Structures are given as structure tokens and as C-alpha cells.
Tab-separated table of C-alpha atoms in Angstrom:
chain	number	residue	atom	x	y	z
A	1	UNK	CA	0.305	83.200	198.324
A	2	UNK	CA	7.589	92.240	192.486
A	3	UNK	CA	10.977	93.357	191.045
A	4	UNK	CA	13.584	95.207	189.074
A	5	UNK	CA	16.730	95.668	190.955
A	6	UNK	CA	18.400	92.310	191.778
A	7	UNK	CA	21.367	92.298	194.201
A	8	UNK	CA	24.024	89.772	194.872
A	9	UNK	CA	23.865	89.386	198.630
A	10	UNK	CA	27.712	89.310	199.192
A	11	UNK	CA	27.876	92.466	197.159
A	12	UNK	CA	25.246	94.186	199.269
A	13	UNK	CA	26.945	93.253	202.571
A	14	UNK	CA	30.198	94.538	201.107
A	15	UNK	CA	28.599	97.947	199.968
A	16	UNK	CA	26.782	98.157	203.210
A	17	UNK	CA	30.199	97.812	205.263
A	18	UNK	CA	31.958	100.289	202.853
A	19	UNK	CA	29.068	102.963	203.532
A	20	UNK	CA	29.247	102.374	207.104
A	21	UNK	CA	32.859	102.681	207.124
A	22	UNK	CA	32.900	106.097	205.085
A	23	UNK	CA	30.346	107.668	207.403
A	24	UNK	CA	31.994	106.773	210.557
A	25	UNK	CA	34.785	109.313	209.439
A	26	UNK	CA	31.990	111.929	208.978
A	27	UNK	CA	30.374	111.778	211.991
A	28	UNK	CA	27.485	109.354	211.245
A	29	UNK	CA	23.714	110.187	210.684
A	30	UNK	CA	20.987	112.497	212.433
A	31	UNK	CA	18.059	110.492	213.016
A	32	UNK	CA	17.693	108.816	209.435
A	33	UNK	CA	17.615	111.934	207.415
A	34	UNK	CA	20.686	111.397	206.002
A	35	UNK	CA	22.752	107.954	206.283
A	36	UNK	CA	24.101	105.115	204.766
A	37	UNK	CA	22.199	105.891	201.427
A	38	UNK	CA	21.791	109.727	202.030
A	39	UNK	CA	23.310	112.781	200.234
A	40	UNK	CA	24.100	115.221	202.883
A	41	UNK	CA	24.146	118.206	200.210
A	42	UNK	CA	20.646	117.377	198.777
A	43	UNK	CA	19.002	115.834	201.573
A	44	UNK	CA	18.022	112.777	199.334
A	45	UNK	CA	17.673	109.463	201.118
A	46	UNK	CA	17.503	106.044	199.637
A	47	UNK	CA	15.594	103.252	201.214
A	48	UNK	CA	15.209	99.619	200.162
A	49	UNK	CA	12.049	97.666	199.666
A	50	UNK	CA	12.358	93.953	199.814
A	51	UNK	CA	10.162	91.148	198.237
A	52	UNK	CA	9.948	88.108	196.306
A	53	UNK	CA	8.314	89.411	192.963
A	54	UNK	CA	8.357	87.045	189.822
A	55	UNK	CA	8.950	88.369	186.371
A	56	UNK	CA	5.053	89.368	185.905
A	57	UNK	CA	4.800	91.173	189.090
A	58	UNK	CA	8.082	92.957	189.004
A	59	UNK	CA	6.830	95.810	186.606
A	60	UNK	CA	3.797	96.634	188.633
A	61	UNK	CA	6.000	96.995	191.780
A	62	UNK	CA	8.204	99.429	190.097
A	63	UNK	CA	5.338	101.400	188.872
A	64	UNK	CA	4.053	101.921	192.315
A	65	UNK	CA	7.695	102.745	193.673
A	66	UNK	CA	8.126	105.282	190.966
A	67	UNK	CA	4.865	106.837	191.807
A	68	UNK	CA	6.023	107.027	195.460
A	69	UNK	CA	9.020	108.949	194.537
A	70	UNK	CA	7.234	111.332	192.398
A	71	UNK	CA	4.985	112.152	195.367
A	72	UNK	CA	7.666	112.174	197.975
A	73	UNK	CA	10.686	114.205	196.409
A	74	UNK	CA	13.755	113.468	198.309
A	75	UNK	CA	13.201	109.935	199.057
A	76	UNK	CA	14.424	107.141	196.495
A	77	UNK	CA	13.458	103.560	196.675
A	78	UNK	CA	15.719	100.644	195.615
A	79	UNK	CA	13.565	97.606	194.853
A	80	UNK	CA	15.507	94.312	196.160
A	81	UNK	CA	14.105	91.118	195.000
A	82	UNK	CA	15.650	88.601	197.444
A	83	UNK	CA	14.484	85.379	195.698
A	84	UNK	CA	12.128	85.741	192.571
A	85	UNK	CA	8.739	84.137	192.947
A	86	UNK	CA	9.682	82.027	196.185
A	87	UNK	CA	8.390	83.586	199.390
A	88	UNK	CA	9.951	80.475	201.699
A	89	UNK	CA	13.397	80.865	200.239
A	90	UNK	CA	12.753	84.642	200.194
A	91	UNK	CA	12.381	84.653	204.239
A	92	UNK	CA	15.541	82.627	204.675
A	93	UNK	CA	17.649	85.093	202.868
A	94	UNK	CA	15.943	87.869	204.763
A	95	UNK	CA	16.720	86.287	208.129
A	96	UNK	CA	20.173	85.966	207.033
A	97	UNK	CA	20.349	89.654	206.232
A	98	UNK	CA	19.013	90.467	209.272
A	99	UNK	CA	21.097	88.317	211.472
A	100	UNK	CA	24.264	89.945	209.672
A	101	UNK	CA	23.159	93.338	211.069
A	102	UNK	CA	22.462	94.923	207.615
A	103	UNK	CA	19.905	97.930	207.758
A	104	UNK	CA	16.677	96.731	206.609
A	105	UNK	CA	13.933	99.356	205.855
A	106	UNK	CA	10.737	97.871	204.250
A	107	UNK	CA	9.914	94.168	203.660
A	108	UNK	CA	6.878	92.375	202.160
A	109	UNK	CA	6.233	89.208	203.914
A	110	UNK	CA	3.327	86.666	202.872
A	111	UNK	CA	1.689	86.335	205.999
A	112	UNK	CA	0.984	87.845	209.412
A	113	UNK	CA	2.745	84.853	211.107
A	114	UNK	CA	5.938	85.796	209.631
A	115	UNK	CA	5.552	89.298	210.920
A	116	UNK	CA	4.866	88.171	214.760
A	117	UNK	CA	7.883	85.563	214.493
A	118	UNK	CA	10.319	88.053	213.525
A	119	UNK	CA	8.922	90.854	215.810
A	120	UNK	CA	9.115	88.573	218.861
A	121	UNK	CA	12.995	88.238	217.832
A	122	UNK	CA	13.341	91.938	218.037
A	123	UNK	CA	14.064	92.176	214.178
A	124	UNK	CA	11.247	94.744	213.448
A	125	UNK	CA	10.193	98.281	214.411
A	126	UNK	CA	6.962	98.815	216.067
A	127	UNK	CA	4.586	101.166	214.371
A	128	UNK	CA	2.569	102.851	217.405
A	129	UNK	CA	4.274	105.893	217.414
A	130	UNK	CA	3.761	106.723	213.703
A	131	UNK	CA	0.038	105.745	213.768
A	132	UNK	CA	-0.301	107.941	216.804
A	133	UNK	CA	1.462	110.967	214.985
A	134	UNK	CA	-0.879	110.334	212.015
A	135	UNK	CA	-3.888	110.041	214.047
A	136	UNK	CA	-5.063	106.662	212.863
A	137	UNK	CA	-6.485	103.848	214.433
A	138	UNK	CA	-4.932	100.614	212.753
A	139	UNK	CA	-8.207	98.477	213.096
A	140	UNK	CA	-10.098	101.088	211.280
A	141	UNK	CA	-7.582	100.981	208.346
A	142	UNK	CA	-6.613	97.492	207.728
A	143	UNK	CA	-8.236	94.190	208.184
A	144	UNK	CA	-5.234	92.335	209.919
A	145	UNK	CA	-3.166	94.217	212.198
A	146	UNK	CA	-0.404	91.933	213.762
A	147	UNK	CA	0.667	92.751	217.125
A	148	UNK	CA	3.046	91.570	219.883
A	149	UNK	CA	2.321	93.035	223.647
A	150	UNK	CA	0.089	95.657	222.164
A	151	UNK	CA	2.706	96.803	219.603
A	152	UNK	CA	1.892	97.031	215.977
A	153	UNK	CA	4.420	95.613	213.588
A	154	UNK	CA	2.654	94.803	210.287
A	155	UNK	CA	0.747	96.868	207.751
A	156	UNK	CA	-1.534	94.858	205.494
A	157	UNK	CA	-0.309	95.404	201.984
A	158	UNK	CA	-2.896	92.940	200.057
A	159	UNK	CA	-6.216	91.188	200.851
A	160	UNK	CA	-6.591	87.619	199.818
A	161	UNK	CA	-10.127	86.275	199.432
A	162	UNK	CA	-11.190	82.708	198.710
A	163	UNK	CA	-14.109	81.471	196.684
A	164	UNK	CA	-15.429	78.750	194.447
A	165	UNK	CA	-14.766	78.996	190.700
A	166	UNK	CA	-17.260	77.181	188.392
A	167	UNK	CA	-17.743	76.233	184.873
A	168	UNK	CA	-20.880	78.209	183.948
A	169	UNK	CA	-21.464	76.097	180.866
A	170	UNK	CA	-21.543	73.013	182.749
A	171	UNK	CA	-23.879	74.478	185.457
A	172	UNK	CA	-26.194	75.471	182.607
A	173	UNK	CA	-25.929	72.128	180.987
A	174	UNK	CA	-26.868	70.308	184.482
A	175	UNK	CA	-29.490	73.021	185.193
A	176	UNK	CA	-27.797	74.300	188.302
A	177	UNK	CA	-28.023	77.854	189.166
A	178	UNK	CA	-24.753	79.860	190.293
A	179	UNK	CA	-24.690	79.115	194.144
A	180	UNK	CA	-24.944	82.138	196.370
A	181	UNK	CA	-24.025	82.886	199.818
A	182	UNK	CA	-25.502	80.433	202.371
A	183	UNK	CA	-24.983	77.243	200.468
A	184	UNK	CA	-23.227	74.568	202.546
A	185	UNK	CA	-20.403	71.948	202.054
A	186	UNK	CA	-23.301	69.338	201.937
A	187	UNK	CA	-24.766	71.307	198.653
A	188	UNK	CA	-21.381	71.302	197.271
A	189	UNK	CA	-21.168	67.698	197.278
A	190	UNK	CA	-24.631	67.551	195.517
A	191	UNK	CA	-23.470	70.002	193.141
A	192	UNK	CA	-20.230	67.883	192.353
A	193	UNK	CA	-22.381	64.735	191.855
A	194	UNK	CA	-24.734	66.432	189.406
A	195	UNK	CA	-21.843	67.915	187.643
A	196	UNK	CA	-19.796	64.672	187.092
A	197	UNK	CA	-20.280	63.140	183.768
A	198	UNK	CA	-18.405	60.805	181.317
A	199	UNK	CA	-15.781	58.060	181.887
A	200	UNK	CA	-12.027	57.529	181.433
A	201	UNK	CA	-9.965	60.299	179.925
A	202	UNK	CA	-13.008	61.976	178.784
A	203	UNK	CA	-14.539	62.400	182.292
A	204	UNK	CA	-15.485	65.486	183.763
A	205	UNK	CA	-15.307	65.497	187.595
A	206	UNK	CA	-17.714	67.582	189.679
A	207	UNK	CA	-14.861	69.160	191.596
A	208	UNK	CA	-11.054	69.006	191.925
A	209	UNK	CA	-9.130	69.017	195.428
A	210	UNK	CA	-5.554	70.210	195.342
A	211	UNK	CA	-2.890	69.096	197.981
A	212	UNK	CA	-2.976	72.112	199.979
A	213	UNK	CA	-4.333	72.436	203.576
A	214	UNK	CA	-7.058	74.489	202.201
A	215	UNK	CA	-8.676	71.375	200.709
A	216	UNK	CA	-8.257	69.096	203.555
A	217	UNK	CA	-10.542	71.046	205.877
A	218	UNK	CA	-12.377	73.871	203.844
A	219	UNK	CA	-14.295	75.336	206.972
A	220	UNK	CA	-10.859	75.594	209.268
A	221	UNK	CA	-9.263	77.598	206.403
A	222	UNK	CA	-12.101	79.638	205.321
A	223	UNK	CA	-14.334	80.611	208.531
A	224	UNK	CA	-12.147	80.357	211.442
A	225	UNK	CA	-9.649	83.201	212.695
A	226	UNK	CA	-6.643	80.975	212.713
A	227	UNK	CA	-6.300	77.643	210.964
A	228	UNK	CA	-4.557	76.135	213.798
A	229	UNK	CA	-5.472	77.464	217.151
A	230	UNK	CA	-8.582	78.532	219.099
A	231	UNK	CA	-8.689	81.937	220.656
A	232	UNK	CA	-7.394	80.287	224.236
A	233	UNK	CA	-4.310	79.113	222.224
A	234	UNK	CA	-5.205	75.439	222.100
A	235	UNK	CA	-5.192	73.261	218.827
A	236	UNK	CA	-8.382	73.322	216.646
A	237	UNK	CA	-7.471	69.765	215.401
A	238	UNK	CA	-10.031	68.632	217.879
A	239	UNK	CA	-12.620	70.604	215.943
A	240	UNK	CA	-15.783	68.929	214.656
A	241	UNK	CA	-15.091	70.282	211.298
A	242	UNK	CA	-12.219	67.775	210.852
A	243	UNK	CA	-14.152	64.676	211.203
A	244	UNK	CA	-16.856	66.079	208.949
A	245	UNK	CA	-14.602	67.427	206.237
A	246	UNK	CA	-12.165	64.465	205.973
A	247	UNK	CA	-15.085	61.999	205.844
A	248	UNK	CA	-16.838	64.361	203.052
A	249	UNK	CA	-13.699	64.172	200.942
A	250	UNK	CA	-13.381	60.335	201.207
A	251	UNK	CA	-17.105	59.915	200.538
A	252	UNK	CA	-16.808	62.171	197.461
A	253	UNK	CA	-14.043	60.025	195.966
A	254	UNK	CA	-15.176	56.711	196.895
A	255	UNK	CA	-19.010	56.774	196.979
A	256	UNK	CA	-19.800	59.710	194.596
A	257	UNK	CA	-16.721	59.497	192.337
A	258	UNK	CA	-17.286	63.111	191.808
A	259	UNK	CA	-13.741	64.160	192.834
A	260	UNK	CA	-10.345	63.018	191.232
A	261	UNK	CA	-8.637	60.472	193.988
A	262	UNK	CA	-6.303	62.280	196.283
A	263	UNK	CA	-3.809	59.061	195.482
A	264	UNK	CA	-4.054	60.364	191.884
A	265	UNK	CA	-3.473	63.753	192.511
A	266	UNK	CA	-0.196	63.107	194.556
A	267	UNK	CA	1.154	60.563	191.763
A	268	UNK	CA	0.552	62.810	188.771
A	269	UNK	CA	1.508	66.169	190.464
A	270	UNK	CA	-1.353	67.866	188.855
A	271	UNK	CA	-1.869	71.410	188.289
A	272	UNK	CA	-5.032	72.856	189.733
A	273	UNK	CA	-5.393	75.608	187.120
A	274	UNK	CA	-5.106	73.178	184.174
A	275	UNK	CA	-7.496	70.645	185.945
A	276	UNK	CA	-10.141	73.370	185.762
A	277	UNK	CA	-9.669	75.044	182.605
A	278	UNK	CA	-9.293	72.090	180.744
A	279	UNK	CA	-12.683	71.093	181.816
A	280	UNK	CA	-11.499	68.051	183.761
A	281	UNK	CA	-13.211	69.478	186.876
A	282	UNK	CA	-16.250	71.590	186.788
A	283	UNK	CA	-15.633	73.388	190.175
A	284	UNK	CA	-12.653	74.384	192.266
A	285	UNK	CA	-11.920	76.242	195.644
A	286	UNK	CA	-9.358	78.813	195.138
A	287	UNK	CA	-8.597	82.344	195.854
A	288	UNK	CA	-8.413	85.958	194.495
A	289	UNK	CA	-5.012	85.531	193.035
A	290	UNK	CA	-6.993	83.300	190.251
A	291	UNK	CA	-9.301	86.220	189.060
A	292	UNK	CA	-6.936	87.228	186.172
A	293	UNK	CA	-6.907	83.421	184.897
A	294	UNK	CA	-10.158	82.838	183.120
A	295	UNK	CA	-8.996	85.858	180.746
A	296	UNK	CA	-5.562	84.333	180.052
A	297	UNK	CA	-6.763	82.128	177.149
A	298	UNK	CA	-3.170	81.844	175.751
A	299	UNK	CA	-2.153	80.158	178.895
A	300	UNK	CA	-5.233	78.195	179.736
A	301	UNK	CA	-7.068	77.675	176.408
A	302	UNK	CA	-10.988	77.587	177.110
A	303	UNK	CA	-14.071	78.950	175.774
A	304	UNK	CA	-16.537	78.436	178.839
A	305	UNK	CA	-17.557	81.200	181.270
A	306	UNK	CA	-16.440	81.119	184.540
A	307	UNK	CA	-18.886	81.799	187.379
A	308	UNK	CA	-17.949	82.552	191.032
A	309	UNK	CA	-19.432	81.468	194.354
A	310	UNK	CA	-18.863	82.214	198.152
A	311	UNK	CA	-17.061	79.416	200.020
A	312	UNK	CA	-19.722	77.080	201.230
A	313	UNK	CA	-20.404	77.016	205.138
A	314	UNK	CA	-20.300	74.108	207.412
A	315	UNK	CA	-23.688	72.376	207.816
A	316	UNK	CA	-25.404	72.868	211.185
A	317	UNK	CA	-23.989	69.272	212.159
A	318	UNK	CA	-20.664	70.488	211.901
A	319	UNK	CA	-20.176	73.993	213.058
A	320	UNK	CA	-16.854	74.869	214.244
A	321	UNK	CA	-16.331	75.439	217.846
A	322	UNK	CA	-15.545	79.229	217.432
A	323	UNK	CA	-18.028	80.179	214.560
A	324	UNK	CA	-18.919	83.761	213.813
A	325	UNK	CA	-21.998	83.325	211.771
A	326	UNK	CA	-20.550	82.669	208.244
A	327	UNK	CA	-18.028	85.244	208.195
A	328	UNK	CA	-14.891	84.568	206.127
A	329	UNK	CA	-11.357	84.768	206.895
A	330	UNK	CA	-9.205	87.206	204.820
A	331	UNK	CA	-5.403	86.909	204.328
A	332	UNK	CA	-2.724	88.720	202.546
A	333	UNK	CA	0.605	89.990	202.637
A	334	UNK	CA	2.087	92.235	205.271
A	335	UNK	CA	4.763	95.119	205.215
A	336	UNK	CA	7.249	95.742	208.220
A	337	UNK	CA	9.867	97.979	208.987
A	338	UNK	CA	13.149	96.765	210.205
A	339	UNK	CA	14.598	97.668	213.617
A	340	UNK	CA	17.774	98.285	212.092
A	341	UNK	CA	16.485	101.001	209.449
A	342	UNK	CA	18.188	104.262	209.414
A	343	UNK	CA	15.329	105.971	207.674
A	344	UNK	CA	12.141	104.957	209.597
A	345	UNK	CA	10.013	108.034	208.904
A	346	UNK	CA	10.640	107.551	205.130
A	347	UNK	CA	10.038	103.768	205.517
A	348	UNK	CA	6.929	104.388	207.221
A	349	UNK	CA	5.622	106.755	204.528
A	350	UNK	CA	6.401	104.129	201.746
A	351	UNK	CA	4.579	101.475	203.807
A	352	UNK	CA	1.316	103.770	204.013
A	353	UNK	CA	1.701	104.464	200.201
A	354	UNK	CA	2.142	100.959	199.199
A	355	UNK	CA	-0.883	99.898	201.111
A	356	UNK	CA	-3.200	102.632	200.545
A	357	UNK	CA	-2.518	103.876	197.014
A	358	UNK	CA	-5.051	103.249	194.406
A	359	UNK	CA	-2.368	102.916	191.839
A	360	UNK	CA	-3.210	101.826	188.226
A	361	UNK	CA	-0.241	99.440	188.711
A	362	UNK	CA	-1.988	97.711	191.570
A	363	UNK	CA	-3.116	94.165	190.430
A	364	UNK	CA	-4.177	92.774	193.781
A	365	UNK	CA	-6.770	93.676	196.432
A	366	UNK	CA	-5.342	96.245	199.037
A	367	UNK	CA	-5.463	95.239	202.744
A	368	UNK	CA	-6.669	98.927	203.422
A	369	UNK	CA	-10.311	98.815	204.043
A	370	UNK	CA	-10.972	102.144	202.210
A	371	UNK	CA	-9.595	101.055	198.997
A	372	UNK	CA	-11.503	101.265	195.559
A	373	UNK	CA	-12.016	97.477	195.083
A	374	UNK	CA	-13.963	97.900	192.040
A	375	UNK	CA	-11.067	99.443	190.183
A	376	UNK	CA	-8.708	96.644	191.093
A	377	UNK	CA	-11.176	94.301	190.022
A	378	UNK	CA	-11.486	95.754	186.550
A	379	UNK	CA	-7.956	95.631	186.091
A	380	UNK	CA	-7.623	92.036	187.112
A	381	UNK	CA	-10.385	91.017	184.908
A	382	UNK	CA	-8.947	92.951	181.643
A	383	UNK	CA	-10.539	92.964	178.407
A	384	UNK	CA	-12.028	89.357	178.179
A	385	UNK	CA	-15.070	90.082	180.169
A	386	UNK	CA	-17.113	87.687	178.179
A	387	UNK	CA	-15.268	84.816	179.995
A	388	UNK	CA	-16.540	86.038	183.529
A	389	UNK	CA	-19.737	86.190	185.027
A	390	UNK	CA	-18.823	89.413	186.606
A	391	UNK	CA	-21.984	89.787	188.562
A	392	UNK	CA	-21.493	86.520	190.728
A	393	UNK	CA	-17.762	87.619	191.048
A	394	UNK	CA	-18.732	90.932	192.717
A	395	UNK	CA	-21.536	89.313	194.725
A	396	UNK	CA	-19.112	86.719	195.932
A	397	UNK	CA	-16.435	88.995	196.928
A	398	UNK	CA	-18.409	92.240	198.271
A	399	UNK	CA	-22.074	91.314	198.391
A	400	UNK	CA	-24.280	92.447	201.145
A	401	UNK	CA	-24.173	89.178	203.010
A	402	UNK	CA	-20.532	88.728	202.675
A	403	UNK	CA	-18.492	89.828	205.923
A	404	UNK	CA	-15.103	89.119	207.039
A	405	UNK	CA	-13.571	88.228	210.125
A	406	UNK	CA	-11.278	90.227	212.531
A	407	UNK	CA	-7.634	89.551	212.952
A	408	UNK	CA	-7.049	86.644	215.339
A	409	UNK	CA	-5.843	87.403	218.880
A	410	UNK	CA	-3.583	84.300	218.331
A	411	UNK	CA	-1.035	84.425	215.599
A	412	UNK	CA	0.704	80.953	215.144
A	413	UNK	CA	4.390	80.888	214.478
A	414	UNK	CA	4.654	77.158	214.240
A	415	UNK	CA	2.713	76.665	211.187
A	416	UNK	CA	4.900	74.658	209.144
A	417	UNK	CA	5.101	72.129	211.981
A	418	UNK	CA	1.290	71.900	212.410
A	419	UNK	CA	0.688	71.989	208.608
A	420	UNK	CA	2.755	68.675	208.411
A	421	UNK	CA	0.694	67.058	211.184
A	422	UNK	CA	-2.468	67.994	209.104
A	423	UNK	CA	-0.982	66.692	205.935
A	424	UNK	CA	0.124	63.474	207.668
A	425	UNK	CA	-3.278	62.939	209.364
A	426	UNK	CA	-5.206	63.573	206.162
A	427	UNK	CA	-2.971	61.146	204.135
A	428	UNK	CA	-3.318	58.516	206.977
A	429	UNK	CA	-6.998	58.991	206.470
A	430	UNK	CA	-7.348	59.126	202.773
A	431	UNK	CA	-4.806	56.435	201.742
A	432	UNK	CA	-5.689	53.851	204.609
A	433	UNK	CA	-8.557	52.310	206.565
A	434	UNK	CA	-7.643	53.923	209.693
A	435	UNK	CA	-10.737	55.167	211.556
A	436	UNK	CA	-11.160	59.212	211.514
A	437	UNK	CA	-11.737	59.016	215.431
A	438	UNK	CA	-8.023	57.541	215.601
A	439	UNK	CA	-6.638	59.864	213.087
A	440	UNK	CA	-7.947	62.986	214.614
A	441	UNK	CA	-6.881	61.929	218.066
A	442	UNK	CA	-3.337	61.491	216.770
A	443	UNK	CA	-3.413	64.811	215.096
A	444	UNK	CA	-4.718	66.640	218.155
A	445	UNK	CA	-2.021	65.064	220.426
A	446	UNK	CA	0.849	65.935	218.107
A	447	UNK	CA	-0.341	69.355	217.688
A	448	UNK	CA	-0.474	69.796	221.431
A	449	UNK	CA	2.938	68.892	221.910
A	450	UNK	CA	4.097	71.507	219.134
A	451	UNK	CA	2.048	74.237	220.739
A	452	UNK	CA	3.155	73.486	224.294
A	453	UNK	CA	6.651	73.639	222.979
A	454	UNK	CA	6.672	76.693	220.547
A	455	UNK	CA	3.680	78.826	221.127
A	456	UNK	CA	2.535	81.406	223.584
A	457	UNK	CA	-0.946	82.812	223.926
């Protein structure tokens, strides 16, 4: 699932117009070495880096940008936070900038799908010539490399991993070991039953499932390359994991009573972090963005140790149609270069620095395969190491059995439409007595309509 310099959009457009007007009387630019933000005497250029940092993230981004400037004299970077802390609104504002014709240099987007969608509209500059000049193969460098017609458009900035957080004290009390790679969702259900205790307001549920699609079909979101479509472009909503996981969720609520009811989660608008750190739930599925949280006792008061386990695998009875021996999906933010950038060489340099630098300011795992992940992990954990089962965390992320999927050949751009179908189908099943077979057929039929209308292979 960032920022120092905040700019009024209207002022930005006026400034850009004024610069272009001034340059038109001076003969324009020469291949981006000087230009709208360049100094013809000093040879210095300024490029813009756009993202959606919140207040906590802004300082780290600024520190990395200053490191880049020190290593690249003659290039200045202006940090533009389009919408603090909101990637969805940020992308809307970004698209307005692009449509207005503003020169866009480097942008951080939350997913590969957002890259492909805009590349198909001609808004992005391909990176092939820059990769070739540097003599690198993108697949050797990054986990996910968004492409359109064999042209590369995205450079992976961060890597997002998924895992299970567990209350280690609750595990010890129940006599349960920390799970390791190879446990299944059936095992997860068994753990949840054994970790459930108490009644009423004092009840500790074995697990908590939030409202995201991640919790509606864990296997589709964690061990498949694309959570919406198979490699042939057809919908995965026909996959056996849907029937299995929907039924698992309902049985855990109604039969085992080991998970808080979905209706209650919706009605109370619960916070998943609070559910775990308050002790209301002993296990929760989440991602690497939560690694710093056990150490934040001011925000999430608790005394127990947090252990970590790999995402459970589907049982043999419910393997996905396209299953690669328990390899996990890895997501993350992507950088792109705007087709309107007047400083493409400088922009490419910034992209490579931001994705590969082992900066002390980096607080997220890099999408660069050769990065030093242990250093980042140490910074994320911080000083309160006693609140972490560090060995289980390292084994969960980078243990010998942990392997990650390559990028999907299919990148879905109608994700918001398909997500709504999944949400609606899950609600139909969980909040009514409608049979799972009928719900799954409805979901698959609706998804096929969307795919036929909006997607290409």
C-alpha cells in the first residue's frame, strides 16, 4: 500500500507556462541538458519527483533525494507531494497534470497496474534504451518489470511481502510452536481454534480478518501472479480457491467462532492493527509495512512478543489452477518517467538511485534484487528488539524455502471493477444463505464481462 515540497496545482501550471514562454524566446532546450528548470550558465537542471508521502515518510524521501544530489552534481530534485498519504487521489491529480501537458519527470506509483494503464495511454517514456546503454537486464535487477509490447515502463521502488503476525505469548500459553513454511490454511484454522479463549468483551479470537480482498481469498492474493486473471487473460474467479476460502471464512466465524464476524467488522469499522496489538486477536495476516509496528508501543501499547510466519499454503484439495509450488507474490511501488520529461537521462539516473541505493534513510524493502535486506530490516525493527521474534521474521521473509513469483505476463488495469465484484460476492456469501456455487458463478460471469470490455492479453 514521502514529502517536503508541497505545491499548489494551479501555481505549478502557471509556473510551467511562464518558464516555457521565457524559453521560447531563447531558442528552447537541447535534449534535456538545459530546459524549463535548467541554468544555461551552470548546466544545472532541476527535475521533479512526485509521490504521495505522508508526514512520517516525507523526511526519509527527502534524505534520499539529498543523497542523490550529492552524488550527482548538476542535478537538483524537487520533491512534489501531490496528495499526502492518499495514493488514489494522488493518481487522479497526476492524471490531470499529465493531461494538461505538464512536463512530468519521475513518479512513484503504488502498483504495476497503474504503470501499464498509463503506458497504454502514451503517458510514459519506455526505459529500454537506458537499460541497454547501462548494459543491464531488468529481470536480473527487479522482481516486477511492467511491460507493454516488449517495452519496459516501470522500475520497482519497493518490495512488499505478506506474512502472518502472531502473538508469541498466546502461542506459548496454548503450547503451539511458531509455524514455518509449508503450513496450510487448514492448519491456520486449527491454530485459530486453539488460540481462541474467553467470552464477551474479554474474548481473544484466534484470528482477525479485515475487509480487504486479501482476507477474502488469501491464496489468490498471495500465491498467484495476478489476483484477478490467469495467464491466458481469463478470470480467476472460477478458481477452486474461491469456494474453499469463502467457506473457510464462514466456518471459522459460525462453527469455530474463532474469527470476529464479518458483519461486526463492517459495522464497527475496526482497525486491524488495534485488533492485534490490543490482544483481541492472536493472529493476523498482513504485510511488511507492519514490521515497524510491534516496536511502536506509544501508538500500540502492548507487552507481548510478535512472531512471524509465512502465509499458509492452500491444501492439496484446493490448489489454484496456476500454482507454482508455493512461491509467493511480491508487490511494491513502481517508478516511471513521463513521456513529457525534458530531462530523461537525469530522470533515469534518479530512478536507478532511488531503487538501488542502500540508503540509511530507506525504511522499506527495495524492489532491487541485489539490495541488502538485512540492513533495511534492522532499521525497520529499531531498538525494541525484545518485542520481536527476529529469527521467525527473517525466516519468514528470506528463509531457504521462501521463493517469490516472477511478474505476471498479464497486468490487470480494471482492478477496481474486479475488486468490487469480489467484495460484492463475498458479502453475498457471508451475509446471506446464498450457496457458494451460485455466488461464484455470479462473480465469474460479472468478471468476464469486465475483462471482455476493458482488458487485453
